[in-house]
Coordinates of C-alpha atoms in Angstrom, one line a residue:
Chain W
X208 CA 118.9 134.6 115.4
X209 CA 118.1 131.0 116.0
X210 CA 117.0 128.0 113.9
X211 CA 113.4 128.2 115.1
X212 CA 112.7 131.8 113.9
X213 CA 111.9 132.4 110.3
X214 CA 114.5 134.4 108.3
X215 CA 113.7 137.6 106.5
X216 CA 113.6 137.3 102.7
X217 CA 116.9 139.3 102.4
X218 CA 118.8 137.1 104.9
X219 CA 117.3 133.9 103.4
X220 CA 118.3 135.0 99.9
X221 CA 121.9 135.8 101.0
X222 CA 122.4 132.6 102.9
X223 CA 121.0 130.7 99.9
X224 CA 123.4 132.5 97.6
X225 CA 126.4 131.7 99.8
X226 CA 125.3 128.0 100.1
X227 CA 126.9 127.3 96.8
X228 CA 130.3 128.6 97.8
X229 CA 132.1 131.8 98.8
X230 CA 131.1 134.9 96.8
X231 CA 131.8 138.6 96.5
X232 CA 129.3 141.4 96.9
X233 CA 128.1 141.7 93.3
X234 CA 127.8 138.0 92.8
X235 CA 125.5 137.9 95.7
X236 CA 123.5 140.8 94.4
X237 CA 123.0 139.1 91.1
X238 CA 122.1 135.8 92.8
X239 CA 119.4 137.3 95.0
X240 CA 118.0 139.3 92.1
X241 CA 117.4 136.2 90.0
X242 CA 113.9 134.7 90.4
X243 CA 115.4 131.4 91.8
X244 CA 117.5 133.3 94.3
X245 CA 114.5 135.1 95.8
X246 CA 114.0 137.9 93.2
X247 CA 115.1 140.5 95.8
X248 CA 116.4 143.9 94.6
X249 CA 119.3 144.5 96.9
X250 CA 121.8 147.3 96.5
X251 CA 125.3 147.5 98.0
X252 CA 124.1 149.3 101.2
X253 CA 121.5 146.7 102.1
X254 CA 123.8 143.9 101.0
X255 CA 126.7 144.9 103.3
X256 CA 124.3 146.0 106.1
X257 CA 122.8 142.5 106.1
X258 CA 126.2 140.8 105.8
X259 CA 127.4 142.9 108.7
X260 CA 124.6 141.6 110.9
X261 CA 125.0 138.1 109.6
X262 CA 128.7 138.2 110.5
X263 CA 127.9 139.6 114.0
X264 CA 125.4 136.6 114.4
X265 CA 128.1 134.2 113.3
X266 CA 126.2 133.0 110.2
X267 CA 128.7 134.3 107.7
X268 CA 132.4 135.1 107.7
X269 CA 134.7 136.9 105.4
X270 CA 136.8 134.3 103.6
X271 CA 139.8 136.5 103.1
X272 CA 140.1 135.0 99.6
X273 CA 140.3 137.8 97.0
X274 CA 140.8 137.9 93.3
X275 CA 141.2 141.6 93.6
X276 CA 142.4 143.8 96.4
X277 CA 139.1 145.6 96.8
X278 CA 136.7 142.7 96.2
X279 CA 135.8 140.9 99.4
X280 CA 134.5 137.3 99.6
X281 CA 132.2 135.8 102.1
X282 CA 131.2 132.3 103.0
X283 CA 128.6 130.5 105.3
X284 CA 129.7 129.2 108.7
X285 CA 128.4 125.9 110.0
X286 CA 125.8 127.8 112.1
X287 CA 124.7 129.7 109.0
X288 CA 124.4 126.5 107.0
X289 CA 122.3 124.8 109.8
X290 CA 120.0 127.9 110.1
X291 CA 119.6 127.9 106.3
X292 CA 118.8 124.2 106.5
X293 CA 116.2 124.7 109.2
X294 CA 114.6 127.5 107.1
X295 CA 114.5 125.3 104.1
X296 CA 112.9 122.5 106.1
X297 CA 110.3 125.0 107.4
X298 CA 109.6 126.3 103.9
X299 CA 109.5 122.7 102.5
X300 CA 106.9 121.8 105.2
X301 CA 104.9 124.9 104.3
X302 CA 105.0 124.0 100.5
X303 CA 104.0 120.4 101.3
X304 CA 101.1 121.6 103.3
X305 CA 100.1 124.0 100.5
X306 CA 100.3 121.1 98.1
X307 CA 98.1 118.9 100.3
X308 CA 95.5 121.6 100.4
X309 CA 95.5 121.9 96.6
X310 CA 97.1 125.4 96.6
X311 CA 100.0 124.1 94.5
X312 CA 99.9 121.5 91.8
X313 CA 100.9 118.0 93.0
X314 CA 104.5 117.2 92.0
X315 CA 104.9 120.7 90.5
X316 CA 107.9 122.9 90.9
X317 CA 107.7 124.7 94.2
Chain D
X201 CA 125.8 147.7 77.2
X202 CA 128.3 149.3 79.5
X203 CA 127.9 153.0 80.3
X204 CA 130.4 155.4 78.8
X205 CA 133.5 155.7 81.1
X206 CA 132.8 159.3 82.0
X207 CA 129.2 158.4 83.0
X208 CA 130.5 155.5 85.1
X209 CA 133.0 157.8 86.8
X210 CA 130.3 160.3 87.6
X211 CA 128.0 157.7 89.1
X212 CA 130.9 156.2 91.1
X213 CA 131.9 159.6 92.4
X214 CA 128.3 160.5 93.4
X215 CA 128.1 157.1 95.1
X216 CA 131.3 157.7 97.0
X217 CA 130.0 161.0 98.3
X218 CA 126.7 159.2 99.3
X219 CA 128.7 156.6 101.3
X220 CA 129.9 159.4 103.6
X221 CA 126.3 159.6 104.9
X222 CA 126.6 156.1 106.5
X223 CA 127.8 155.8 110.1
X224 CA 131.6 156.0 110.3
X225 CA 132.0 152.4 111.4
X226 CA 130.0 151.2 108.5
X227 CA 131.9 153.5 106.1
X228 CA 135.2 152.2 107.4
X229 CA 134.2 148.6 107.1
X230 CA 132.4 148.6 103.7
X231 CA 133.3 151.7 101.7
X232 CA 135.7 150.0 99.4
X233 CA 133.6 146.8 99.1
X234 CA 130.5 148.9 98.2
X235 CA 132.4 150.9 95.6
X236 CA 133.8 147.7 94.1
X237 CA 130.4 146.2 94.0
X238 CA 129.2 149.3 92.1
X239 CA 132.1 149.0 89.7
X240 CA 131.3 145.3 89.1
X241 CA 127.6 146.3 88.4
X242 CA 128.7 149.1 86.0
X243 CA 131.0 146.7 84.2
X244 CA 128.2 144.1 83.9
X245 CA 126.6 144.3 80.5
X246 CA 123.6 142.4 81.8
X247 CA 122.8 145.2 84.3
X248 CA 121.3 148.2 82.4
X249 CA 121.8 151.6 83.9
X250 CA 118.0 152.1 83.8
X251 CA 117.8 149.3 86.4
X252 CA 121.0 150.0 88.3
X253 CA 120.6 153.7 89.0
X254 CA 117.1 153.6 90.5
X255 CA 118.1 150.5 92.4
X256 CA 121.1 152.3 93.8
X257 CA 119.0 155.3 94.8
X258 CA 116.4 153.3 96.5
X259 CA 119.0 151.2 98.3
X260 CA 120.8 154.3 99.5
X261 CA 117.6 155.8 100.9
X262 CA 116.6 152.5 102.7
X263 CA 120.0 151.4 103.9
X264 CA 121.1 154.9 105.0
X265 CA 118.0 155.2 107.2
X266 CA 118.5 151.6 108.5
X267 CA 122.2 151.9 109.3
X268 CA 122.0 155.3 110.9
X269 CA 119.0 154.3 113.0
X270 CA 120.8 151.1 114.0
X271 CA 123.9 153.2 115.0
X272 CA 121.7 155.5 117.0
X273 CA 120.0 152.6 118.7
X274 CA 123.2 150.9 119.6
X275 CA 124.8 154.1 120.8
X276 CA 121.9 155.7 122.8
X277 CA 119.3 153.0 123.5
X278 CA 121.4 151.2 126.1
X279 CA 119.2 150.4 129.1
X280 CA 121.5 152.0 131.6
X281 CA 121.8 155.2 129.6
X282 CA 118.0 155.4 129.0
X283 CA 117.4 154.6 132.7
X284 CA 119.8 157.3 133.9
X285 CA 118.2 159.8 131.6
X286 CA 114.7 158.9 132.6
X287 CA 115.6 159.2 136.4
X288 CA 117.2 162.6 135.8
X289 CA 114.2 163.7 133.7
X290 CA 111.8 162.6 136.4
X291 CA 113.9 164.4 139.1
X292 CA 114.1 167.6 137.0
X293 CA 110.3 167.5 136.5
X294 CA 109.8 167.1 140.2
X295 CA 112.2 170.0 141.0
X296 CA 110.5 172.2 138.4
X297 CA 107.0 171.4 139.8
X298 CA 108.2 172.2 143.3
X299 CA 109.8 175.5 142.0
X300 CA 106.4 176.3 140.6
X301 CA 104.1 175.0 143.3
X302 CA 105.9 176.2 146.5
X303 CA 106.1 179.9 145.6
X304 CA 102.7 179.8 144.0
X305 CA 101.2 178.5 147.3
X306 CA 103.2 181.1 149.3
X307 CA 102.0 183.9 147.0
X308 CA 98.4 182.6 147.1
X309 CA 98.3 182.2 150.9
X310 CA 100.1 185.6 151.4
X311 CA 97.4 187.2 149.2
X312 CA 94.9 186.5 152.1
X313 CA 96.9 188.2 154.8
X314 CA 95.3 191.7 155.0
X315 CA 91.8 190.2 154.4
X316 CA 92.2 187.8 157.4
X317 CA 92.8 190.7 159.7
X318 CA 90.1 192.9 158.1
X319 CA 87.4 190.2 158.2
X320 CA 88.3 189.2 161.7
X321 CA 88.2 192.8 163.1
X322 CA 85.0 193.6 161.3
X323 CA 83.3 190.4 162.5
X324 CA 84.5 191.1 166.1
X325 CA 83.0 194.6 166.0
X326 CA 79.7 193.4 164.4
X327 CA 79.3 190.7 167.0
X328 CA 79.6 193.4 169.7
X329 CA 76.8 195.4 168.2
X330 CA 78.5 197.8 165.8
X331 CA 76.4 198.7 162.7
X332 CA 77.6 197.6 159.3
X333 CA 77.9 201.2 158.1
X334 CA 80.5 202.0 160.8
X335 CA 82.5 198.8 160.3
X336 CA 82.9 199.3 156.6
X337 CA 84.8 202.4 155.4
X338 CA 83.9 204.2 152.2
X339 CA 80.3 203.0 151.9
X340 CA 79.3 206.0 149.8
X341 CA 78.7 204.6 146.3
X342 CA 80.8 207.4 144.8
X343 CA 83.9 206.5 146.8
X344 CA 83.6 202.7 146.6
X345 CA 86.5 200.7 145.3
X346 CA 86.1 199.2 141.8
X347 CA 86.9 195.5 142.3
X348 CA 88.0 195.1 138.7
X349 CA 90.5 198.1 138.7
X350 CA 91.7 198.5 142.3
X351 CA 94.1 196.3 144.1
X352 CA 93.0 197.7 147.5
X353 CA 91.4 195.4 150.1
X354 CA 87.7 195.9 150.6
X355 CA 84.9 194.8 152.9
X356 CA 81.3 193.7 152.3
X357 CA 78.8 192.9 155.0
X358 CA 75.9 190.6 154.2
X359 CA 72.9 189.6 156.3
X360 CA 72.3 186.0 157.1
X361 CA 70.5 185.5 153.7
X362 CA 73.3 187.0 151.6
X363 CA 71.9 190.4 151.0
X364 CA 74.4 193.3 151.0
X365 CA 74.1 195.5 154.1
X366 CA 77.2 197.6 153.6
X367 CA 80.1 197.6 151.1
X368 CA 83.3 199.4 150.3
X369 CA 83.6 198.0 146.8
X370 CA 81.5 197.2 143.8
X371 CA 81.7 195.5 140.5
X372 CA 79.6 196.8 137.6
X373 CA 77.8 199.3 139.7
X374 CA 76.8 197.1 142.7
X375 CA 78.5 194.9 145.3
X376 CA 78.3 191.3 144.2
X377 CA 77.3 188.4 146.5
X378 CA 79.2 185.1 146.7
X379 CA 77.3 181.9 145.8
X380 CA 74.9 180.6 148.5
X381 CA 77.0 177.4 148.9
X382 CA 80.0 179.5 150.0
X383 CA 77.9 181.2 152.7
X384 CA 76.5 177.9 153.9
X385 CA 80.0 176.5 154.2
X386 CA 81.1 179.6 156.1
X387 CA 78.1 179.4 158.4
X388 CA 79.1 175.8 159.3
X389 CA 82.8 176.4 159.6
X390 CA 82.9 180.1 160.8
X391 CA 85.6 181.1 158.3
X392 CA 86.2 180.4 154.6
X393 CA 89.1 181.4 152.4
X394 CA 88.4 181.2 148.7
X395 CA 89.4 182.5 145.3
X396 CA 86.2 184.1 144.2
X397 CA 85.4 184.9 140.6
X398 CA 82.5 187.3 140.7
X399 CA 82.8 188.0 137.0
X400 CA 84.8 186.5 134.2
X401 CA 88.4 187.7 134.4
X402 CA 88.1 189.0 138.0
X403 CA 89.7 186.9 140.7
X404 CA 89.4 187.9 144.3
X405 CA 91.3 186.5 147.2
X406 CA 88.4 186.5 149.7
X407 CA 88.2 185.7 153.4
X408 CA 84.6 185.3 154.7
X409 CA 83.7 185.3 158.4
X410 CA 80.4 184.3 159.8
X411 CA 79.1 186.9 162.3
X412 CA 77.2 185.4 165.2
X413 CA 75.2 187.4 167.8
X414 CA 72.0 189.4 167.6
X415 CA 72.4 190.4 164.0
X416 CA 74.0 187.4 162.3
X417 CA 75.5 187.6 158.9
X418 CA 78.8 187.5 157.0
X419 CA 81.8 189.7 156.5
X420 CA 83.7 189.3 153.2
X421 CA 87.2 190.9 153.0
X422 CA 88.6 190.7 149.5
X423 CA 91.4 191.9 147.2
X424 CA 91.9 191.7 143.5
X425 CA 94.5 189.0 142.7
X426 CA 95.7 190.6 139.4
X427 CA 99.3 191.2 140.7
X428 CA 99.4 187.8 142.4
X429 CA 98.3 186.1 139.1
X430 CA 100.9 188.0 137.2
X431 CA 103.6 186.8 139.6
X432 CA 102.3 183.3 139.4
X433 CA 102.5 183.4 135.6
X434 CA 106.1 184.7 135.9
X435 CA 107.0 181.8 138.3
X436 CA 105.3 179.3 136.0
X437 CA 107.3 180.6 133.0
X438 CA 110.6 180.5 134.9
X439 CA 109.8 177.0 136.2
X440 CA 108.9 175.9 132.6
X441 CA 112.1 177.4 131.2
X442 CA 114.2 175.8 133.9
X443 CA 112.5 172.5 133.2
X444 CA 113.2 172.7 129.5
X445 CA 116.8 173.8 130.1
X446 CA 117.3 170.8 132.5
X447 CA 115.8 168.4 130.0
X448 CA 118.1 169.8 127.3
X449 CA 121.1 169.4 129.5
X450 CA 120.1 165.8 130.4
X451 CA 119.6 165.1 126.7
X452 CA 122.9 166.6 125.7
X453 CA 124.7 164.9 128.6
X454 CA 123.2 161.5 127.8
X455 CA 124.1 162.0 124.1
X456 CA 127.7 162.9 124.9
X457 CA 128.0 160.1 127.5
X458 CA 126.5 157.6 125.0
X459 CA 128.8 158.8 122.3
X460 CA 131.9 158.6 124.5
X461 CA 131.1 155.2 125.9
X462 CA 129.8 153.6 122.7
X463 CA 130.8 150.1 122.1
X464 CA 133.1 149.6 119.1
X465 CA 131.5 147.5 116.4
X466 CA 133.2 145.2 113.9
X467 CA 136.6 146.4 113.3
X468 CA 137.2 147.9 109.8
X469 CA 138.5 145.5 107.3

């Protein structure tokens, strides 16, 4: 995974969720389910499968912080943050282009 | 509204069983975390069961398929493993084809042996003035060989235009004649060895010799190939079974080798 390739919706939603701080599984599930988080229905299997691949790619690490023995927390790495930033730039450019072409209202919420 | 405790326990227990369907590495790494996530969801009053249960089911179906396929790909789709299996499969295919083709050719060529001698002797005698009736035995129509039923070699003598002069065999009441093109080829090359199909389902290993001299013509010595065909089918079946067995051994060996040499993934937390 590199900064030039677009992220899948699930990966983008998870990175976006972790951008605001370390979180445990269910907190991420709720984040990505919310419309502003991507509106993605993601169960535990998909969530931990995606996290597993993100950890292998070095975008996310387990933070080892726990408020409960069985609840595990994850956070973004610097690489993860920069890839999320690149994706947001790419999406921002796309939204700007759409706005210029009249596909979105000018100054509206993207 | 939270589900009643007994219902939450049942859902969690079913989910725990379902987690066993994930690859072992995935189970070891995330079993507890996944169950805890489910407990968090069951405890969340904002997550109704009518949303949670279908979501869990759909997620299980999708992620089980994805994680198991991923495990299979990582374990068995390594280039060296696939390359070795492909080379072995190609080798086994070549060996099986050779096991089929070599005996098949030996059988087919061997099926011509008596006819070569019969046709050669008859042509020799005809060229020295013997009459077709004396060269061909059993010319009486009542004692002729049935080309469909009998496995005995037979002789047919034709004139230069392909008309039957004398025959020791018949098919459907009369001796058949080979196609004109076969006789033309034989005239040009003196001898021709063919698999002749005078009628559907009847295959004759035929040797045709051109007869030169005062009364030119052709001698055809033939023999029904029914037994040879049966042996060829047996050989093709044995070669096919051997091929399948070798492919099965290669697949099993590659599977076992891939499993034993799989790279360990993320260590269980």
